Amino acid sequence: AGIVSENEVIADYSGEFVAQLILKSDFYDEHFLGVEIPNKYRENIKLHNHCVIDGRDYCVPVGISEFGAACGYGDTLDAACKMALAAAKEVKAYRLAYAADAFDDLEKIIEKGKKHGVDWK
């Protein structure tokens, strides 16, 4: 199933799970941020206030450090997390930061949620 915008399929994602890592740069708070994304991961990277100047990707500043996200999907939670992390590792941006360990405790968090009645596959 694809994601549709104005009757146009933007991307074809398949899998039951989705994972996302927030991409940040404290430089982006007040400055245009140049971002390099390898073609292999272009569909996995979503940028805020994205523009292209002379063929290069930039994010226009809006006073926050979050400039985008690295996304992954798959038939398992692990596959989705690995895809998001792999995409994040390939992004190049000045003073780029993201929580590479964000997915480390997912199993513990899921188990804790189950104890509180949160239904999980």
Short mmCIF file of N, CA and C in Angstrom, two decimals:
data_model
loop_
_atom_site.label_atom_id
_atom_site.label_comp_id
_atom_site.label_asym_id
_atom_site.label_seq_id
_atom_site.Cartn_x
_atom_site.Cartn_y
_atom_site.Cartn_z
N ALA A 1 0.85 -1.19 0.00
CA ALA A 1 0.00 0.00 0.00
C ALA A 1 0.88 1.23 0.00
N GLY A 2 0.58 2.15 -0.86
CA GLY A 2 1.37 3.37 -0.95
C GLY A 2 0.75 4.51 -0.16
N ILE A 3 1.53 5.52 0.06
CA ILE A 3 1.03 6.75 0.66
C ILE A 3 0.63 7.65 -0.50
N VAL A 4 -0.57 8.19 -0.44
CA VAL A 4 -1.10 8.96 -1.56
C VAL A 4 -1.23 10.43 -1.18
N SER A 5 -0.83 11.29 -2.09
CA SER A 5 -0.96 12.74 -1.92
C SER A 5 -1.52 13.29 -3.23
N GLU A 6 -2.68 13.93 -3.15
CA GLU A 6 -3.31 14.50 -4.33
C GLU A 6 -3.37 13.49 -5.47
N ASN A 7 -3.86 12.29 -5.15
CA ASN A 7 -4.03 11.20 -6.12
C ASN A 7 -2.74 10.69 -6.73
N GLU A 8 -1.62 10.94 -6.11
CA GLU A 8 -0.34 10.46 -6.62
C GLU A 8 0.33 9.60 -5.55
N VAL A 9 0.75 8.41 -5.90
CA VAL A 9 1.47 7.57 -4.94
C VAL A 9 2.88 8.11 -4.79
N ILE A 10 3.25 8.47 -3.55
CA ILE A 10 4.57 9.02 -3.28
C ILE A 10 5.58 7.89 -3.06
N ALA A 11 5.18 6.92 -2.27
CA ALA A 11 6.09 5.82 -1.96
C ALA A 11 5.28 4.56 -1.69
N ASP A 12 5.88 3.43 -1.94
CA ASP A 12 5.22 2.16 -1.71
C ASP A 12 5.91 1.48 -0.53
N TYR A 13 5.27 1.53 0.62
CA TYR A 13 5.81 0.92 1.82
C TYR A 13 5.07 -0.38 2.09
N SER A 14 5.80 -1.38 2.52
CA SER A 14 5.14 -2.61 2.91
C SER A 14 5.77 -3.12 4.19
N GLY A 15 4.94 -3.65 5.04
CA GLY A 15 5.38 -4.17 6.32
C GLY A 15 4.42 -3.75 7.41
N GLU A 16 4.43 -4.49 8.50
CA GLU A 16 3.52 -4.19 9.61
C GLU A 16 4.09 -3.18 10.59
N PHE A 17 5.39 -2.93 10.54
CA PHE A 17 6.02 -2.08 11.54
C PHE A 17 6.72 -0.89 10.92
N VAL A 18 6.72 0.21 11.64
CA VAL A 18 7.40 1.43 11.22
C VAL A 18 8.21 1.93 12.40
N ALA A 19 9.41 2.45 12.12
CA ALA A 19 10.27 3.03 13.16
C ALA A 19 10.79 4.37 12.65
N GLN A 20 11.06 5.27 13.58
CA GLN A 20 11.53 6.60 13.21
C GLN A 20 12.55 7.11 14.21
N LEU A 21 13.62 7.69 13.70
CA LEU A 21 14.62 8.37 14.53
C LEU A 21 14.58 9.85 14.17
N ILE A 22 14.48 10.71 15.16
CA ILE A 22 14.45 12.15 14.94
C ILE A 22 15.88 12.63 14.68
N LEU A 23 16.04 13.41 13.60
CA LEU A 23 17.34 13.99 13.24
C LEU A 23 17.39 15.43 13.74
N LYS A 24 18.49 15.80 14.40
CA LYS A 24 18.62 17.13 14.99
C LYS A 24 19.97 17.75 14.64
N SER A 25 20.00 19.08 14.71
CA SER A 25 21.24 19.83 14.61
C SER A 25 21.02 21.15 15.35
N ASP A 26 21.84 21.44 16.35
CA ASP A 26 21.66 22.70 17.07
C ASP A 26 21.98 23.89 16.17
N PHE A 27 22.70 23.67 15.09
CA PHE A 27 22.99 24.71 14.10
C PHE A 27 21.71 25.13 13.37
N TYR A 28 20.84 24.16 13.15
CA TYR A 28 19.60 24.39 12.41
C TYR A 28 18.64 25.34 13.12
N ASP A 29 18.80 25.52 14.42
CA ASP A 29 17.94 26.44 15.17
C ASP A 29 17.80 27.79 14.47
N GLU A 30 18.91 28.27 13.90
CA GLU A 30 18.92 29.63 13.34
C GLU A 30 19.52 29.74 11.94
N HIS A 31 19.93 28.60 11.35
CA HIS A 31 20.63 28.65 10.06
C HIS A 31 20.06 27.63 9.08
N PHE A 32 20.13 27.97 7.79
CA PHE A 32 19.84 26.98 6.76
C PHE A 32 20.79 25.82 6.99
N LEU A 33 20.29 24.60 6.85
CA LEU A 33 21.10 23.41 7.07
C LEU A 33 21.18 22.60 5.79
N GLY A 34 22.40 22.44 5.27
CA GLY A 34 22.63 21.57 4.14
C GLY A 34 22.58 20.12 4.59
N VAL A 35 21.88 19.29 3.82
CA VAL A 35 21.72 17.89 4.17
C VAL A 35 22.07 17.03 2.96
N GLU A 36 22.94 16.03 3.19
CA GLU A 36 23.28 15.09 2.13
C GLU A 36 22.64 13.74 2.45
N ILE A 37 21.90 13.23 1.46
CA ILE A 37 21.20 11.96 1.62
C ILE A 37 21.56 11.07 0.44
N PRO A 38 22.16 9.92 0.69
CA PRO A 38 22.45 9.00 -0.41
C PRO A 38 21.14 8.56 -1.09
N ASN A 39 21.15 8.41 -2.38
CA ASN A 39 19.95 8.01 -3.12
C ASN A 39 19.33 6.74 -2.56
N LYS A 40 20.15 5.83 -2.08
CA LYS A 40 19.65 4.57 -1.52
C LYS A 40 18.67 4.80 -0.37
N TYR A 41 18.85 5.88 0.38
CA TYR A 41 18.02 6.14 1.56
C TYR A 41 17.12 7.35 1.40
N ARG A 42 17.03 7.91 0.22
CA ARG A 42 16.25 9.15 0.02
C ARG A 42 14.80 8.99 0.46
N GLU A 43 14.17 7.86 0.16
CA GLU A 43 12.77 7.70 0.56
C GLU A 43 12.62 7.47 2.06
N ASN A 44 13.69 7.15 2.75
CA ASN A 44 13.63 6.92 4.19
C ASN A 44 13.84 8.19 5.02
N ILE A 45 14.27 9.25 4.39
CA ILE A 45 14.56 10.49 5.11
C ILE A 45 13.49 11.52 4.81
N LYS A 46 12.87 12.02 5.85
CA LYS A 46 11.84 13.05 5.74
C LYS A 46 12.39 14.33 6.37
N LEU A 47 12.37 15.42 5.61
CA LEU A 47 12.95 16.68 6.06
C LEU A 47 11.87 17.73 6.31
N HIS A 48 12.05 18.52 7.37
CA HIS A 48 11.16 19.64 7.66
C HIS A 48 11.60 20.85 6.83
N ASN A 49 10.65 21.59 6.32
CA ASN A 49 10.93 22.84 5.60
C ASN A 49 12.00 22.64 4.54
N HIS A 50 11.87 21.58 3.79
CA HIS A 50 12.85 21.19 2.79
C HIS A 50 12.80 22.10 1.57
N CYS A 51 13.97 22.43 1.06
CA CYS A 51 14.07 23.13 -0.22
C CYS A 51 15.34 22.64 -0.92
N VAL A 52 15.41 22.90 -2.22
CA VAL A 52 16.58 22.53 -3.01
C VAL A 52 17.14 23.81 -3.62
N ILE A 53 18.42 24.05 -3.36
CA ILE A 53 19.10 25.22 -3.90
C ILE A 53 20.32 24.73 -4.66
N ASP A 54 20.37 25.06 -5.94
CA ASP A 54 21.46 24.61 -6.81
C ASP A 54 21.70 23.11 -6.71
N GLY A 55 20.60 22.35 -6.65
CA GLY A 55 20.69 20.90 -6.63
C GLY A 55 21.04 20.28 -5.29
N ARG A 56 21.13 21.08 -4.24
CA ARG A 56 21.48 20.56 -2.92
C ARG A 56 20.30 20.72 -1.97
N ASP A 57 20.10 19.72 -1.11
CA ASP A 57 19.01 19.73 -0.14
C ASP A 57 19.35 20.61 1.05
N TYR A 58 18.37 21.42 1.45
CA TYR A 58 18.50 22.28 2.64
C TYR A 58 17.21 22.22 3.44
N CYS A 59 17.33 22.52 4.73
CA CYS A 59 16.18 22.72 5.59
C CYS A 59 16.21 24.18 6.03
N VAL A 60 15.07 24.85 5.89
CA VAL A 60 14.94 26.25 6.27
C VAL A 60 14.66 26.32 7.77
N PRO A 61 15.43 27.12 8.53
CA PRO A 61 15.28 27.13 9.99
C PRO A 61 13.95 27.70 10.47
N VAL A 62 13.47 27.12 11.57
CA VAL A 62 12.23 27.60 12.19
C VAL A 62 12.39 27.72 13.71
N GLY A 63 13.63 27.75 14.19
CA GLY A 63 13.86 27.96 15.62
C GLY A 63 13.88 26.70 16.46
N ILE A 64 13.93 25.53 15.85
CA ILE A 64 14.04 24.28 16.59
C ILE A 64 15.20 23.47 16.03
N SER A 65 15.66 22.50 16.78
CA SER A 65 16.81 21.70 16.33
C SER A 65 16.40 20.51 15.47
N GLU A 66 15.15 20.05 15.56
CA GLU A 66 14.70 18.90 14.80
C GLU A 66 14.48 19.29 13.34
N PHE A 67 15.27 18.67 12.45
CA PHE A 67 15.14 19.02 11.04
C PHE A 67 14.56 17.90 10.19
N GLY A 68 14.36 16.73 10.77
CA GLY A 68 13.80 15.64 10.00
C GLY A 68 13.78 14.33 10.76
N ALA A 69 13.57 13.26 10.00
CA ALA A 69 13.50 11.93 10.59
C ALA A 69 14.02 10.89 9.61
N ALA A 70 14.61 9.85 10.18
CA ALA A 70 15.01 8.67 9.41
C ALA A 70 13.98 7.59 9.72
N CYS A 71 13.35 7.06 8.68
CA CYS A 71 12.25 6.12 8.86
C CYS A 71 12.61 4.75 8.31
N GLY A 72 12.05 3.74 8.93
CA GLY A 72 12.23 2.38 8.46
C GLY A 72 10.92 1.63 8.58
N TYR A 73 10.76 0.56 7.82
CA TYR A 73 9.56 -0.24 7.86
C TYR A 73 9.95 -1.70 7.61
N GLY A 74 9.07 -2.61 8.01
CA GLY A 74 9.35 -4.02 7.77
C GLY A 74 8.31 -4.92 8.39
N ASP A 75 8.48 -6.20 8.17
CA ASP A 75 7.55 -7.19 8.70
C ASP A 75 7.78 -7.46 10.18
N THR A 76 8.94 -7.03 10.70
CA THR A 76 9.22 -7.17 12.13
C THR A 76 9.65 -5.82 12.68
N LEU A 77 9.49 -5.66 13.97
CA LEU A 77 9.93 -4.43 14.63
C LEU A 77 11.43 -4.25 14.46
N ASP A 78 12.17 -5.33 14.59
CA ASP A 78 13.63 -5.28 14.45
C ASP A 78 14.04 -4.80 13.06
N ALA A 79 13.37 -5.30 12.03
CA ALA A 79 13.70 -4.90 10.66
C ALA A 79 13.43 -3.41 10.45
N ALA A 80 12.32 -2.91 10.96
CA ALA A 80 11.98 -1.49 10.83
C ALA A 80 13.01 -0.62 11.54
N CYS A 81 13.40 -1.02 12.74
CA CYS A 81 14.40 -0.27 13.52
C CYS A 81 15.75 -0.26 12.81
N LYS A 82 16.16 -1.41 12.30
CA LYS A 82 17.45 -1.50 11.60
C LYS A 82 17.47 -0.62 10.35
N MET A 83 16.36 -0.57 9.61
CA MET A 83 16.30 0.26 8.41
C MET A 83 16.39 1.74 8.78
N ALA A 84 15.68 2.16 9.81
CA ALA A 84 15.73 3.56 10.23
C ALA A 84 17.13 3.94 10.68
N LEU A 85 17.78 3.09 11.44
CA LEU A 85 19.13 3.37 11.92
C LEU A 85 20.13 3.39 10.77
N ALA A 86 20.00 2.47 9.84
CA ALA A 86 20.90 2.44 8.67
C ALA A 86 20.77 3.72 7.87
N ALA A 87 19.54 4.20 7.68
CA ALA A 87 19.31 5.44 6.94
C ALA A 87 19.91 6.63 7.68
N ALA A 88 19.70 6.70 8.99
CA ALA A 88 20.23 7.82 9.79
C ALA A 88 21.75 7.88 9.72
N LYS A 89 22.39 6.72 9.73
CA LYS A 89 23.86 6.67 9.70
C LYS A 89 24.44 7.24 8.41
N GLU A 90 23.66 7.25 7.34
CA GLU A 90 24.16 7.70 6.05
C GLU A 90 23.90 9.18 5.77
N VAL A 91 23.08 9.83 6.60
CA VAL A 91 22.79 11.25 6.42
C VAL A 91 23.99 12.07 6.86
N LYS A 92 24.29 13.11 6.10
CA LYS A 92 25.38 14.03 6.45
C LYS A 92 24.77 15.41 6.62
N ALA A 93 25.02 16.04 7.78
CA ALA A 93 24.57 17.39 8.06
C ALA A 93 25.45 17.96 9.17
N TYR A 94 25.65 19.25 9.15
CA TYR A 94 26.50 19.91 10.14
C TYR A 94 25.91 19.74 11.54
N ARG A 95 26.71 19.21 12.45
CA ARG A 95 26.35 18.96 13.84
C ARG A 95 25.10 18.09 13.98
N LEU A 96 25.03 17.08 13.11
CA LEU A 96 23.93 16.11 13.13
C LEU A 96 23.96 15.32 14.43
N ALA A 97 22.78 15.12 15.00
CA ALA A 97 22.63 14.30 16.20
C ALA A 97 21.35 13.49 16.09
N TYR A 98 21.39 12.27 16.59
CA TYR A 98 20.20 11.44 16.71
C TYR A 98 20.51 10.39 17.77
N ALA A 99 19.48 9.82 18.35
CA ALA A 99 19.64 8.84 19.43
C ALA A 99 19.83 7.46 18.83
N ALA A 100 21.08 7.10 18.55
CA ALA A 100 21.39 5.80 17.94
C ALA A 100 20.95 4.64 18.83
N ASP A 101 20.80 4.89 20.11
CA ASP A 101 20.39 3.84 21.05
C ASP A 101 18.89 3.87 21.35
N ALA A 102 18.14 4.64 20.60
CA ALA A 102 16.71 4.82 20.88
C ALA A 102 15.92 3.52 20.88
N PHE A 103 16.35 2.55 20.10
CA PHE A 103 15.60 1.31 19.97
C PHE A 103 16.10 0.21 20.92
N ASP A 104 17.15 0.48 21.68
CA ASP A 104 17.77 -0.54 22.52
C ASP A 104 16.83 -1.15 23.55
N ASP A 105 15.94 -0.36 24.12
CA ASP A 105 15.08 -0.86 25.19
C ASP A 105 13.63 -1.09 24.76
N LEU A 106 13.39 -1.24 23.48
CA LEU A 106 12.02 -1.40 23.00
C LEU A 106 11.32 -2.62 23.60
N GLU A 107 12.01 -3.73 23.68
CA GLU A 107 11.39 -4.94 24.23
C GLU A 107 10.95 -4.71 25.68
N LYS A 108 11.79 -4.04 26.47
CA LYS A 108 11.44 -3.74 27.86
C LYS A 108 10.24 -2.80 27.92
N ILE A 109 10.21 -1.80 27.06
CA ILE A 109 9.11 -0.84 27.03
C ILE A 109 7.81 -1.53 26.62
N ILE A 110 7.89 -2.43 25.64
CA ILE A 110 6.71 -3.17 25.20
C ILE A 110 6.17 -4.03 26.34
N GLU A 111 7.06 -4.73 27.04
CA GLU A 111 6.63 -5.57 28.17
C GLU A 111 6.01 -4.73 29.28
N LYS A 112 6.58 -3.57 29.55
CA LYS A 112 6.03 -2.67 30.56
C LYS A 112 4.64 -2.21 30.15
N GLY A 113 4.46 -1.89 28.88
CA GLY A 113 3.16 -1.48 28.37
C GLY A 113 2.13 -2.58 28.51
N LYS A 114 2.54 -3.81 28.22
CA LYS A 114 1.61 -4.95 28.32
C LYS A 114 1.10 -5.09 29.75
N LYS A 115 1.96 -4.83 30.73
CA LYS A 115 1.55 -4.90 32.14
C LYS A 115 0.51 -3.86 32.49
N HIS A 116 0.44 -2.80 31.68
CA HIS A 116 -0.53 -1.73 31.89
C HIS A 116 -1.71 -1.81 30.92
N GLY A 117 -1.82 -2.95 30.21
CA GLY A 117 -2.95 -3.18 29.34
C GLY A 117 -2.78 -2.71 27.91
N VAL A 118 -1.59 -2.30 27.53
CA VAL A 118 -1.37 -1.89 26.15
C VAL A 118 -1.22 -3.13 25.28
N ASP A 119 -2.08 -3.25 24.28
CA ASP A 119 -2.06 -4.41 23.40
C ASP A 119 -0.92 -4.26 22.37
N TRP A 120 -0.11 -5.27 22.23
CA TRP A 120 1.00 -5.25 21.29
C TRP A 120 1.07 -6.60 20.60
N LYS A 121 1.44 -6.61 19.35
CA LYS A 121 1.54 -7.86 18.59
C LYS A 121 2.53 -8.80 19.20
#
